[in-house]
Coordinates of C-alpha atoms in Angstrom, one line a residue:
Chain A
X1 CA 0.0 0.0 -0.1
X2 CA 1.1 3.5 -0.9
X3 CA 0.4 6.3 1.6
X4 CA 0.8 10.1 1.7
X5 CA 0.8 11.3 5.3
X6 CA 0.2 15.0 5.8
X7 CA 2.4 15.8 2.7
X8 CA 2.9 19.6 2.3
X9 CA 5.0 21.2 -0.6
X10 CA 5.5 24.8 -1.3
X11 CA 7.2 26.3 -4.3
X12 CA 9.2 29.6 -4.0
X13 CA 11.4 30.4 -6.8
X14 CA 12.3 34.0 -6.2
X15 CA 12.7 33.8 -2.4
X16 CA 9.9 36.4 -1.6
X17 CA 7.3 35.4 0.8
X18 CA 4.5 36.8 -1.4
X19 CA 5.6 34.7 -4.4
X20 CA 5.1 31.6 -2.4
X21 CA 2.8 28.9 -4.0
X22 CA 1.4 26.1 -2.0
X23 CA 1.3 23.0 -4.4
X24 CA 0.1 20.5 -1.7
X25 CA -1.6 21.4 1.4
X26 CA -1.3 18.6 4.1
X27 CA -2.4 15.8 1.7
X28 CA -3.5 12.5 3.1
X29 CA -3.9 9.8 0.6
X30 CA -3.9 5.9 0.7
X31 CA -3.7 3.8 -2.3
X32 CA -4.6 0.1 -2.1
X33 CA -2.3 -2.4 -4.1
X34 CA -3.6 -3.0 -7.5
X35 CA -5.7 0.1 -7.6
X36 CA -6.0 2.2 -10.8
X37 CA -6.3 5.7 -9.7
X38 CA -6.9 8.6 -12.1
X39 CA -6.1 12.1 -11.0
X40 CA -7.4 15.3 -12.4
X41 CA -7.3 18.9 -11.5
X42 CA -6.5 22.3 -13.0
X43 CA -3.1 23.9 -13.6
X44 CA -1.2 24.3 -10.4
X45 CA -3.6 22.1 -8.4
X46 CA -0.8 19.7 -7.1
X47 CA -1.5 16.6 -9.3
X48 CA 1.9 16.5 -11.0
X49 CA 3.5 17.5 -7.7
X50 CA 2.0 14.6 -6.1
X51 CA 3.5 12.2 -8.7
X52 CA 6.9 13.7 -8.6
X53 CA 6.9 13.6 -4.6
X54 CA 5.9 9.8 -4.8
X55 CA 8.7 9.2 -7.4
X56 CA 11.2 11.1 -5.3
X57 CA 12.2 13.9 -7.7
X58 CA 10.7 16.3 -5.3
X59 CA 11.1 16.1 -1.6
X60 CA 8.1 17.2 0.6
X61 CA 8.6 20.1 2.9
X62 CA 6.8 18.1 5.6
X63 CA 4.9 14.7 5.8
X64 CA 5.8 11.2 4.9
X65 CA 5.4 8.8 2.1
X66 CA 4.9 5.2 3.1
X67 CA 5.2 2.2 0.9
X68 CA 3.9 -1.0 2.6
X69 CA 4.2 1.0 5.8
X70 CA 7.9 1.7 5.1
X71 CA 8.9 5.5 5.2
X72 CA 10.6 6.1 1.9
X73 CA 10.4 9.8 2.1
X74 CA 14.3 10.3 2.2
X75 CA 15.2 7.5 -0.3
X76 CA 16.7 9.1 -3.5
X77 CA 14.7 8.9 -6.7
X78 CA 17.2 6.4 -8.4
X79 CA 17.0 4.0 -5.4
X80 CA 13.2 4.1 -5.6
X81 CA 13.1 3.4 -9.4
X82 CA 13.0 -0.2 -8.6
X83 CA 9.6 0.1 -7.5
X84 CA 8.3 2.8 -9.7
X85 CA 7.8 3.0 -13.4
X86 CA 7.4 6.4 -14.8
X87 CA 6.0 7.8 -18.1
X88 CA 6.4 11.6 -18.6
X89 CA 4.3 14.1 -20.6
X90 CA 7.0 14.8 -22.9
X91 CA 7.8 11.6 -25.2
X92 CA 11.5 12.6 -25.4
X93 CA 11.9 12.3 -21.7
X94 CA 11.2 8.5 -21.2
X95 CA 13.7 7.1 -23.6
X96 CA 17.3 7.7 -24.7
X97 CA 17.0 8.8 -28.4
X98 CA 20.4 7.9 -29.4
X99 CA 20.1 4.3 -28.4
X100 CA 18.2 1.5 -30.0
X101 CA 14.9 0.0 -29.0
X102 CA 16.6 -3.0 -27.5
X103 CA 19.3 -0.9 -25.7
X104 CA 16.5 1.1 -24.2
X105 CA 14.7 -1.9 -23.0
X106 CA 17.8 -3.3 -21.6
X107 CA 18.4 -0.2 -19.5
X108 CA 14.8 -0.5 -18.3
X109 CA 15.3 -4.1 -17.4
X110 CA 18.2 -3.3 -15.2
X111 CA 16.2 -1.0 -13.2
X112 CA 16.9 -1.4 -9.6
X113 CA 19.8 -3.7 -10.0
X114 CA 23.5 -2.8 -9.6
X115 CA 25.0 -2.0 -13.0
X116 CA 27.9 -4.2 -13.4
X117 CA 31.0 -2.6 -14.9
X118 CA 32.1 -6.1 -16.4
X119 CA 29.1 -7.8 -17.4
X120 CA 28.1 -7.2 -21.1
X121 CA 25.0 -4.9 -21.0
X122 CA 23.2 -6.5 -23.9
X123 CA 22.2 -10.1 -23.4
X124 CA 21.0 -12.4 -26.1
X125 CA 18.5 -14.2 -23.7
X126 CA 16.9 -11.0 -22.8
X127 CA 16.3 -10.2 -26.4
X128 CA 13.8 -13.0 -26.9
X129 CA 11.9 -11.8 -23.8
X130 CA 11.9 -8.2 -25.1
X131 CA 10.4 -9.5 -28.6
X132 CA 7.7 -11.4 -26.8
X133 CA 6.8 -8.4 -24.7
X134 CA 6.6 -6.1 -27.9
X135 CA 4.5 -8.7 -29.5
X136 CA 2.3 -9.3 -26.6
X137 CA 1.3 -5.6 -26.6
X138 CA 1.2 -5.3 -30.4
X139 CA 3.6 -2.3 -30.5
X140 CA 4.7 -3.2 -34.0
X141 CA 8.4 -2.6 -33.2
X142 CA 9.4 -6.4 -33.5
X143 CA 11.1 -5.6 -36.8
X144 CA 12.8 -2.3 -35.6
X145 CA 14.7 -3.6 -32.7
X146 CA 17.8 -2.0 -33.7
X147 CA 16.6 1.2 -34.9
X148 CA 17.5 4.3 -33.0
X149 CA 14.5 5.5 -30.8
X150 CA 15.1 9.1 -31.8
X151 CA 13.7 8.5 -35.3
X152 CA 10.4 7.0 -34.0
X153 CA 7.2 8.9 -33.6
X154 CA 6.1 10.5 -30.4
X155 CA 3.3 7.7 -29.9
X156 CA 5.7 4.9 -30.6
X157 CA 8.2 6.4 -28.0
X158 CA 5.5 6.9 -25.5
X159 CA 4.2 3.2 -26.0
X160 CA 7.8 2.0 -25.7
X161 CA 8.3 4.0 -22.5
X162 CA 5.2 2.5 -21.1
X163 CA 6.4 -0.9 -21.8
X164 CA 9.8 -0.1 -20.2
X165 CA 8.1 1.5 -17.2
X166 CA 6.1 -1.8 -16.5
X167 CA 8.7 -4.7 -17.0
X168 CA 11.4 -5.4 -14.6
X169 CA 13.7 -8.3 -14.3
X170 CA 12.9 -10.5 -11.3
X171 CA 15.0 -9.4 -8.3
X172 CA 17.8 -11.5 -7.2
X173 CA 18.0 -12.8 -3.6
X174 CA 20.8 -10.4 -3.0
X175 CA 18.8 -7.3 -4.3
X176 CA 15.8 -8.4 -2.2
X177 CA 17.9 -8.6 0.8
X178 CA 19.5 -5.1 0.1
X179 CA 16.0 -3.6 -0.6
X180 CA 14.4 -5.2 2.4
X181 CA 16.9 -3.7 4.8
X182 CA 16.6 -0.4 3.0
X183 CA 12.9 -0.2 2.6
X184 CA 11.5 -2.0 5.6
X185 CA 10.8 0.8 8.1
X186 CA 12.2 -1.7 10.6
X187 CA 15.5 -0.9 12.3
X188 CA 18.3 -2.1 10.0
X189 CA 19.6 -4.8 12.3
X190 CA 16.1 -6.3 12.8
X191 CA 15.4 -6.4 9.1
X192 CA 18.6 -8.1 8.3
X193 CA 18.0 -10.6 11.1
X194 CA 14.6 -11.5 9.8
X195 CA 15.7 -11.9 6.3
X196 CA 18.8 -13.8 7.1
X197 CA 17.1 -16.3 9.6
X198 CA 14.3 -17.0 7.0
X199 CA 16.8 -17.5 4.2
X200 CA 18.9 -19.9 6.5
X201 CA 15.9 -21.8 7.4
X202 CA 14.7 -22.3 3.9
X203 CA 18.2 -23.0 2.7
X204 CA 18.5 -26.0 5.2
X205 CA 15.3 -27.4 3.7
X206 CA 16.7 -26.9 0.2
X207 CA 20.0 -28.6 1.1
X208 CA 18.1 -31.6 2.4
X209 CA 16.0 -31.7 -0.8
X210 CA 19.0 -31.5 -3.0
X211 CA 20.6 -34.4 -1.4
X212 CA 17.6 -36.6 -2.2
X213 CA 17.2 -35.3 -5.7
X214 CA 18.1 -37.7 -8.5
X215 CA 18.1 -35.7 -11.6
X216 CA 19.4 -32.3 -12.6
X217 CA 16.0 -31.1 -13.5
X218 CA 14.7 -31.9 -10.2
X219 CA 17.6 -30.1 -8.5
X220 CA 16.8 -27.0 -10.5
X221 CA 13.1 -27.3 -9.7
X222 CA 13.9 -27.3 -6.0
X223 CA 16.2 -24.3 -6.5
X224 CA 13.5 -22.3 -8.3
X225 CA 10.9 -23.2 -5.6
X226 CA 13.3 -21.9 -3.0
X227 CA 13.8 -18.7 -4.8
X228 CA 10.1 -18.4 -5.2
X229 CA 9.6 -18.9 -1.4
X230 CA 12.0 -16.1 -0.6
X231 CA 10.3 -13.8 -3.4
X232 CA 6.9 -14.4 -2.0
X233 CA 7.9 -13.4 1.5
X234 CA 10.1 -10.5 0.8
X235 CA 9.3 -8.9 -2.7
X236 CA 6.1 -7.6 -1.3
X237 CA 6.2 -4.6 -3.7
X238 CA 4.5 -5.1 -6.9
X239 CA 5.6 -2.2 -9.0
X240 CA 3.8 1.1 -9.0
X241 CA 3.1 2.9 -12.3
X242 CA 3.2 6.8 -12.3
X243 CA 1.8 8.3 -15.5
X244 CA 2.1 12.1 -15.8
X245 CA -0.3 13.2 -18.4
X246 CA 1.4 10.7 -20.8
X247 CA -1.0 11.2 -23.6
X248 CA -1.2 15.0 -23.5
X249 CA 1.5 15.5 -26.3
X250 CA 0.0 13.0 -28.8
X251 CA -2.7 13.4 -31.3
X252 CA -6.1 12.2 -30.4
X253 CA -6.1 8.9 -32.3
X254 CA -2.5 8.0 -31.0
X255 CA -3.6 9.1 -27.6
X256 CA -6.4 6.7 -27.5
X257 CA -4.1 3.8 -28.6
X258 CA -1.7 4.4 -25.9
X259 CA -4.4 4.9 -23.4
X260 CA -5.9 1.4 -24.4
X261 CA -2.4 -0.1 -24.2
X262 CA -2.0 1.4 -20.7
X263 CA -5.2 -0.1 -19.6
X264 CA -4.3 -3.5 -21.1
X265 CA -0.9 -3.5 -19.3
X266 CA -2.2 -2.3 -16.1
X267 CA -5.0 -4.9 -16.0
X268 CA -2.8 -7.8 -17.1
X269 CA 0.0 -6.9 -14.6
X270 CA -2.4 -5.9 -12.0
X271 CA -0.4 -2.9 -11.2
X272 CA -1.0 -0.1 -8.7
X273 CA -1.3 2.9 -11.1
X274 CA -1.6 6.7 -10.6
X275 CA -2.5 8.4 -13.8
X276 CA -2.6 12.1 -14.1
X277 CA -4.6 13.6 -17.0
X278 CA -6.5 16.6 -17.9
X279 CA -8.9 14.9 -20.0
X280 CA -11.9 14.3 -17.8
X281 CA -13.4 11.8 -20.1
X282 CA -10.4 9.6 -19.9
X283 CA -10.4 10.0 -16.2
X284 CA -13.9 8.6 -16.0
X285 CA -13.4 5.9 -18.6
X286 CA -10.4 4.5 -17.2
X287 CA -9.4 3.5 -13.8
X288 CA -11.4 2.4 -10.8
X289 CA -10.9 5.5 -8.6
X290 CA -11.0 9.1 -9.3
X291 CA -9.2 11.9 -7.4
X292 CA -9.7 15.6 -8.1
X293 CA -7.2 18.1 -6.9
X294 CA -7.8 21.7 -6.4
X295 CA -5.1 24.3 -5.2
X296 CA -3.2 21.7 -3.3
X297 CA -6.4 19.9 -1.8
X298 CA -8.2 16.9 -2.6
X299 CA -11.8 17.9 -3.3
X300 CA -13.1 14.6 -4.7
X301 CA -12.3 11.1 -4.2
X302 CA -14.6 8.3 -5.6
X303 CA -14.3 4.8 -6.5
X304 CA -16.3 1.9 -7.8
X305 CA -20.1 2.4 -8.5
X306 CA -20.1 5.9 -7.4
X307 CA -17.3 6.7 -10.0
X308 CA -19.2 5.1 -12.7
X309 CA -22.2 7.2 -12.2
X310 CA -20.3 10.4 -12.7
X311 CA -20.3 12.4 -15.9
X312 CA -18.0 15.0 -17.3
X313 CA -20.7 17.7 -16.5
X314 CA -20.7 16.7 -12.8
X315 CA -16.9 17.1 -12.8
X316 CA -17.0 20.5 -14.5
X317 CA -19.7 21.7 -12.1
X318 CA -17.3 20.6 -9.0
X319 CA -14.5 22.7 -10.6
X320 CA -16.5 25.7 -10.9
X321 CA -17.9 25.5 -7.3
X322 CA -14.4 25.0 -6.1
X323 CA -13.1 28.0 -8.0
X324 CA -15.9 30.1 -6.7
X325 CA -15.3 29.0 -3.1
X326 CA -11.7 29.8 -3.6
X327 CA -12.4 33.3 -4.9
X328 CA -14.9 34.1 -2.1
X329 CA -12.2 33.4 0.5
Chain B
X1 CA 64.0 6.6 -45.7
X2 CA 61.9 8.1 -48.5
X3 CA 60.5 11.5 -47.8
X4 CA 56.9 10.6 -48.1
X5 CA 57.3 7.8 -45.5
X6 CA 58.7 10.1 -43.1
X7 CA 56.0 12.6 -43.5
X8 CA 53.3 9.9 -42.9
X9 CA 55.1 8.6 -39.7
X10 CA 55.3 12.2 -38.6
X11 CA 51.5 12.5 -39.2
X12 CA 50.9 9.3 -37.2
X13 CA 53.2 10.2 -34.3
X14 CA 51.2 13.5 -33.7
X15 CA 47.8 12.0 -34.7
X16 CA 47.9 8.8 -32.7
X17 CA 48.3 10.4 -29.1
X18 CA 45.4 12.7 -30.3
X19 CA 43.1 9.8 -31.0
X20 CA 43.1 9.3 -27.3
X21 CA 42.6 12.9 -26.5
X22 CA 39.7 13.0 -29.1
X23 CA 38.2 9.8 -27.4
X24 CA 38.3 11.5 -24.0
X25 CA 36.7 14.6 -25.2
X26 CA 34.0 12.4 -26.9
X27 CA 33.0 10.6 -23.7
X28 CA 32.2 14.0 -22.1
X29 CA 31.2 16.1 -25.0
X30 CA 29.2 13.6 -26.8
X31 CA 28.2 10.7 -24.4
X32 CA 27.7 12.9 -21.3
X33 CA 26.6 16.1 -23.1
X34 CA 29.2 17.9 -20.8
X35 CA 31.3 20.4 -22.5
X36 CA 34.4 19.6 -20.3
X37 CA 37.1 22.3 -20.4
X38 CA 39.2 20.2 -18.0
X39 CA 40.7 18.5 -21.1
X40 CA 43.5 21.0 -21.6
X41 CA 44.4 20.7 -17.9
X42 CA 44.5 16.9 -17.7
X43 CA 46.5 16.9 -20.9
X44 CA 49.1 19.2 -19.2
X45 CA 49.0 17.1 -16.0
X46 CA 49.6 14.0 -18.0
X47 CA 52.5 15.3 -19.9
X48 CA 54.1 16.9 -16.8
X49 CA 53.7 13.9 -14.7
X50 CA 55.4 11.8 -17.2
X51 CA 58.3 14.0 -18.2
X52 CA 59.0 14.9 -14.6
X53 CA 58.9 11.3 -13.3
X54 CA 61.1 10.1 -16.2
X55 CA 63.6 12.8 -15.5
X56 CA 63.7 11.6 -12.0
X57 CA 64.6 8.2 -13.2
X58 CA 61.2 6.5 -12.8
X59 CA 60.4 3.6 -15.0
X60 CA 58.7 5.3 -18.1
X61 CA 55.7 2.8 -18.0
X62 CA 55.1 3.6 -14.3
X63 CA 55.6 7.3 -15.1
X64 CA 52.9 6.9 -17.9
X65 CA 50.5 5.2 -15.5
X66 CA 50.8 7.8 -12.9
X67 CA 50.2 10.5 -15.6
X68 CA 47.0 8.6 -16.5
X69 CA 45.8 8.7 -12.9
X70 CA 46.9 12.3 -12.6
X71 CA 44.5 13.0 -15.6
X72 CA 41.8 10.9 -13.9
X73 CA 42.2 13.0 -10.6
X74 CA 41.7 16.2 -12.8
X75 CA 38.4 14.7 -14.0
X76 CA 37.3 13.7 -10.4
X77 CA 38.1 17.3 -9.2
X78 CA 35.9 18.8 -12.0
X79 CA 33.1 16.2 -11.0
X80 CA 33.3 17.2 -7.3
X81 CA 32.9 20.9 -8.4
X82 CA 30.0 20.1 -10.5
X83 CA 28.1 17.5 -8.4
X84 CA 29.0 18.4 -4.8
X85 CA 29.5 22.2 -5.1
X86 CA 26.9 22.5 -7.8
X87 CA 29.1 24.8 -9.9
X88 CA 28.0 24.9 -13.6
X89 CA 29.6 22.4 -15.9
X90 CA 31.6 25.0 -18.0
X91 CA 33.0 26.7 -15.0
X92 CA 33.9 23.5 -13.2
X93 CA 36.1 22.6 -16.0
X94 CA 37.7 26.1 -16.2
X95 CA 38.5 26.0 -12.5
X96 CA 40.3 22.8 -12.8
X97 CA 42.0 23.8 -16.0
X98 CA 43.3 27.0 -14.4
X99 CA 44.6 25.1 -11.3
X100 CA 46.4 22.5 -13.2
X101 CA 48.8 25.1 -14.8
X102 CA 50.3 25.8 -11.3
X103 CA 50.4 22.2 -10.4
X104 CA 52.1 21.4 -13.5
X105 CA 54.8 24.0 -12.7
X106 CA 55.3 22.4 -9.3
X107 CA 55.5 19.0 -10.6
X108 CA 58.1 20.1 -13.3
X109 CA 59.9 22.0 -10.5
X110 CA 60.6 18.7 -8.7
X111 CA 63.2 18.0 -11.4
X112 CA 65.4 21.0 -10.7
X113 CA 67.6 21.6 -7.8
X114 CA 67.1 24.9 -6.0
X115 CA 63.8 26.0 -7.5
X116 CA 60.3 25.0 -6.5
X117 CA 58.7 25.5 -9.9
X118 CA 59.7 25.7 -13.5
X119 CA 58.0 26.3 -16.8
X120 CA 59.9 23.9 -18.9
X121 CA 61.6 20.5 -18.6
X122 CA 63.6 18.6 -21.4
X123 CA 64.6 15.0 -21.0
X124 CA 68.3 14.3 -21.3
X125 CA 69.6 11.8 -23.9
X126 CA 70.1 9.2 -21.3
X127 CA 66.4 9.2 -20.1
X128 CA 64.2 6.5 -21.5
X129 CA 60.7 7.1 -22.7
X130 CA 58.1 4.4 -23.4
X131 CA 59.4 4.6 -26.9
X132 CA 63.0 4.7 -26.6
X133 CA 63.0 1.6 -24.3
X134 CA 62.3 -0.4 -27.5
X135 CA 64.9 1.2 -29.7
X136 CA 67.0 -1.6 -31.0
X137 CA 69.1 -1.8 -34.2
X138 CA 69.3 0.8 -37.0
X139 CA 68.3 4.3 -35.8
X140 CA 66.5 4.7 -39.1
X141 CA 63.8 2.4 -37.9
X142 CA 63.1 4.4 -34.7
X143 CA 60.1 6.4 -36.0
X144 CA 58.7 3.1 -37.2
X145 CA 59.1 1.6 -33.8
X146 CA 57.6 4.6 -32.0
X147 CA 54.5 4.6 -34.3
X148 CA 54.0 0.9 -33.7
X149 CA 54.0 1.3 -29.9
X150 CA 51.7 4.4 -30.2
X151 CA 49.4 2.2 -32.4
X152 CA 49.3 -0.7 -30.0
X153 CA 48.4 1.5 -27.1
X154 CA 45.7 3.3 -29.0
X155 CA 44.1 0.3 -30.4
X156 CA 44.2 -1.4 -27.0
X157 CA 42.5 1.5 -25.3
X158 CA 39.9 1.9 -27.8
X159 CA 39.0 -1.9 -27.5
X160 CA 38.8 -1.4 -23.7
X161 CA 36.6 1.7 -23.9
X162 CA 34.4 -0.1 -26.5
X163 CA 33.7 -2.9 -24.3
X164 CA 33.3 -0.7 -21.2
X165 CA 30.6 1.3 -22.8
X166 CA 28.9 -2.0 -23.8
X167 CA 28.7 -3.3 -20.1
X168 CA 25.7 -2.7 -18.0
X169 CA 27.4 0.3 -16.3
X170 CA 28.6 1.7 -19.6
X171 CA 25.1 1.5 -20.9
X172 CA 23.8 3.3 -17.9
X173 CA 26.4 6.1 -18.4
X174 CA 25.3 6.3 -22.1
X175 CA 21.6 6.6 -21.2
X176 CA 22.4 9.3 -18.6
X177 CA 24.3 11.3 -20.9
X178 CA 21.5 11.2 -23.3
X179 CA 18.7 11.8 -21.0
X180 CA 19.4 12.5 -17.3
X181 CA 15.9 12.4 -16.3
X182 CA 15.2 9.1 -18.0
X183 CA 18.5 7.9 -16.2
X184 CA 17.1 8.6 -12.8
X185 CA 13.7 7.2 -13.5
X186 CA 15.4 4.0 -14.6
X187 CA 17.2 3.7 -11.3
X188 CA 20.6 5.0 -12.4
X189 CA 22.7 7.0 -9.9
X190 CA 23.2 9.8 -12.5
X191 CA 25.6 11.7 -10.4
X192 CA 27.9 8.8 -10.0
X193 CA 27.6 8.0 -13.7
X194 CA 28.9 11.6 -14.5
X195 CA 31.7 11.3 -12.0
X196 CA 32.9 8.0 -13.6
X197 CA 32.6 9.2 -17.2
X198 CA 34.6 12.4 -16.3
X199 CA 37.2 10.4 -14.5
X200 CA 37.6 7.8 -17.5
X201 CA 37.6 10.7 -20.0
X202 CA 40.4 12.6 -18.3
X203 CA 42.4 9.5 -17.7
X204 CA 42.5 9.0 -21.3
X205 CA 43.5 12.6 -22.0
X206 CA 46.2 12.3 -19.3
X207 CA 47.5 9.3 -21.1
X208 CA 47.3 11.2 -24.5
X209 CA 49.4 14.1 -22.9
X210 CA 51.9 11.7 -21.5
X211 CA 52.3 9.9 -25.0
X212 CA 52.5 13.3 -26.7
X213 CA 55.2 14.8 -24.4
X214 CA 57.2 11.6 -24.4
X215 CA 57.3 11.9 -28.1
X216 CA 58.6 15.5 -27.8
X217 CA 60.9 14.4 -25.0
X218 CA 59.9 17.6 -23.2
X219 CA 57.2 19.4 -21.3
X220 CA 56.3 23.1 -21.3
X221 CA 53.3 24.4 -19.4
X222 CA 52.1 25.9 -22.7
X223 CA 52.1 22.6 -24.2
X224 CA 48.4 21.9 -24.0
X225 CA 47.2 25.1 -25.3
X226 CA 44.9 24.6 -28.4
X227 CA 44.5 21.0 -27.9
X228 CA 40.9 21.2 -26.8
X229 CA 40.2 22.5 -30.2
X230 CA 42.3 19.6 -31.8
X231 CA 40.2 17.1 -30.0
X232 CA 36.8 18.7 -30.9
X233 CA 37.8 19.1 -34.6
X234 CA 39.0 15.5 -34.6
X235 CA 35.5 14.2 -33.6
X236 CA 33.6 16.6 -35.8
X237 CA 35.7 15.8 -38.8
X238 CA 35.6 12.0 -38.0
X239 CA 31.8 12.1 -37.6
X240 CA 31.1 14.2 -40.7
X241 CA 33.4 12.0 -42.9
X242 CA 33.1 8.4 -41.4
X243 CA 29.5 8.7 -39.9
X244 CA 28.1 7.9 -36.6
X245 CA 25.6 5.1 -37.1
X246 CA 26.5 2.8 -34.2
X247 CA 28.6 3.1 -31.2
X248 CA 31.5 1.0 -32.9
X249 CA 31.1 3.2 -35.9
X250 CA 31.4 6.3 -33.8
X251 CA 34.6 5.1 -32.0
X252 CA 36.4 4.3 -35.4
X253 CA 35.3 7.6 -36.8
X254 CA 37.0 9.5 -33.9
X255 CA 40.2 7.6 -34.1
X256 CA 40.3 8.3 -38.0
X257 CA 39.1 11.9 -37.4
X258 CA 42.2 12.7 -35.4
X259 CA 44.5 11.2 -38.1
X260 CA 42.7 13.1 -41.0
X261 CA 43.0 16.2 -38.9
X262 CA 46.7 16.0 -38.7
X263 CA 46.9 15.0 -42.4
X264 CA 45.2 18.3 -43.2
X265 CA 47.4 20.4 -40.9
X266 CA 50.6 18.6 -42.3
X267 CA 49.5 19.2 -45.8
X268 CA 48.6 22.9 -45.2
X269 CA 52.0 23.5 -43.6
X270 CA 53.9 21.5 -46.4
X271 CA 52.1 23.8 -48.9
X272 CA 53.7 26.8 -47.2
X273 CA 51.1 27.9 -44.4
X274 CA 53.1 29.8 -41.9
X275 CA 53.4 27.6 -38.7
X276 CA 53.2 30.7 -36.5
X277 CA 49.6 31.1 -37.7
X278 CA 48.8 27.5 -36.7
X279 CA 45.9 28.5 -34.5
X280 CA 44.1 30.3 -37.3
X281 CA 44.4 27.3 -39.3
X282 CA 42.8 25.1 -36.4
X283 CA 40.0 27.6 -36.1
X284 CA 39.3 27.4 -39.9
X285 CA 39.3 23.8 -39.7
X286 CA 36.8 23.5 -36.9
X287 CA 34.5 26.1 -38.6
X288 CA 34.6 24.1 -41.7
X289 CA 34.0 20.8 -39.9
X290 CA 31.0 22.3 -38.2
X291 CA 29.4 23.5 -41.2
X292 CA 29.8 20.1 -43.2
X293 CA 26.2 19.1 -42.2
X294 CA 24.9 22.3 -43.8
X295 CA 27.1 21.8 -46.8
X296 CA 25.8 18.1 -47.1
X297 CA 22.3 19.5 -46.9
X298 CA 22.8 22.0 -49.6
X299 CA 24.3 19.5 -51.8
X300 CA 21.4 17.1 -51.4
X301 CA 19.0 20.0 -51.9
X302 CA 20.6 21.0 -55.1
X303 CA 20.5 17.4 -56.3
X304 CA 16.9 17.1 -55.4
X305 CA 16.2 20.3 -57.4
X306 CA 18.0 19.0 -60.5
X307 CA 16.2 15.8 -60.4
X308 CA 12.8 17.5 -59.9
X309 CA 13.7 19.7 -62.9
X310 CA 14.5 16.7 -65.0
X311 CA 11.1 15.1 -64.3
X312 CA 9.4 18.3 -64.8

């Protein structure tokens, strides 16, 4: 579960008190695992700031961000990246234009891993997986694997970024241990002890089993089972997808395609998703919860049946009312 | 030895060290998108370390290694200015470049009794450089041996660099350089990536300076002036002549670009261009190299016009 507790963020570029602009004013928000949340709001309402704070590109002035109960407020952006996939509004921002489709995917696949200075970056066995992924979501890029991303259209780049943001290599045991110690809100020593004792216990069982195993395949199966047990216990975080108006720069037809792709990927992987959009229709069509921001406050938070009943006109009305209220203050 | 061969060897002995210089500048300027003015500083540090240590009877290979590390330290210093003190890229490089001049004077000064610093050191005939260690047989073949050693080092370094930028970490550095925001979003510690790229780049430039000065058998604190332009021009000439389709292709382009650069300079000087005005020549060359894309565009446009007229 992702939680924002009392998060406040103020921007002040010039340094003068009167130029201060409150982007988020004591925001409290809880997002359940697997929830697909759409976020709307006017300019400067705080919707993008929320995403940036969750991802770690911005640090809140006060308040906390909790991931499965773990405080991640102070963890730098690049370390959080293992858990958050991001797609930006600008199609140029999500991919490296001078690298090929495969290279870009490989970089994304290494997200959250230590980048080895010795191991060859591009692996043949990953290529197969990448091609399968490209085919699965029908991106039409299977034949353009070695093409530089820079020559592709905005829509294609955005679709690729989306795919890159949602795939990740399974974490190794070493990685899980590192991340558990880092992210588990528990005192470091305690987290380490918990992980190691569980690991040792299961390892003993594995060793016993390996002794009785007769064939190579059986041994491999036991090893896989062992890894799976560890993963089930410690890799609690399914990835969270952060979409920041990711279709705003595309033409309507392409935007629709990318949105449908988004929906498909999110549903298939059951990803927790935060999608900022300025298109109210999209916000109503997609997702199972809708949040509306206004001047740093959440003024609407609906899910399920209640959300289905809403129409664009209702949302517009709420916008206007909120504006009037703000003005009368 | 025929005149033409000695000219070719001359071109290669000046061009080959500059291949490494150009490669170093390529890493920062092209891969990291960091206009790094440290280059001339680390070139000087490399040259002065190598010459001073050899003068002090240190093994030439060890001296060259220390020179390379000296260059790497210059890169590290710039990266500290940039990442830790948040000084803009251009100024970080300028600060390092400025302070290396004084450090080079101190290093060169170590070789002279009674003075703390000096501007100029020349090796004596009994000092061995990484080239002269291998001088056997007829002195006529010395330039050939020298060129061979240089070529060996350059090829080796290019292969190592090619593989380094193909590794997981190398790929992360390339992605960071192209798109820092993407780098962070993909879990790359972009600060550390820039530090490592700057260190590697300036280590290469330090090595280049060490090779160049050992060829001259002397080091002067003005030796590095103008070399930033040489490196940049090599990259631009190489890319516009030999292309930049893939990473491998780009590396080869840079290596050949440096050689072509020195061919042009040598030809110009052989044709009677006054050597005192060398910098003017450098500037003209870089301006031409930079405008090649425009010239290519004009030519292709002219061709299209011609074709469309034919069909009209």
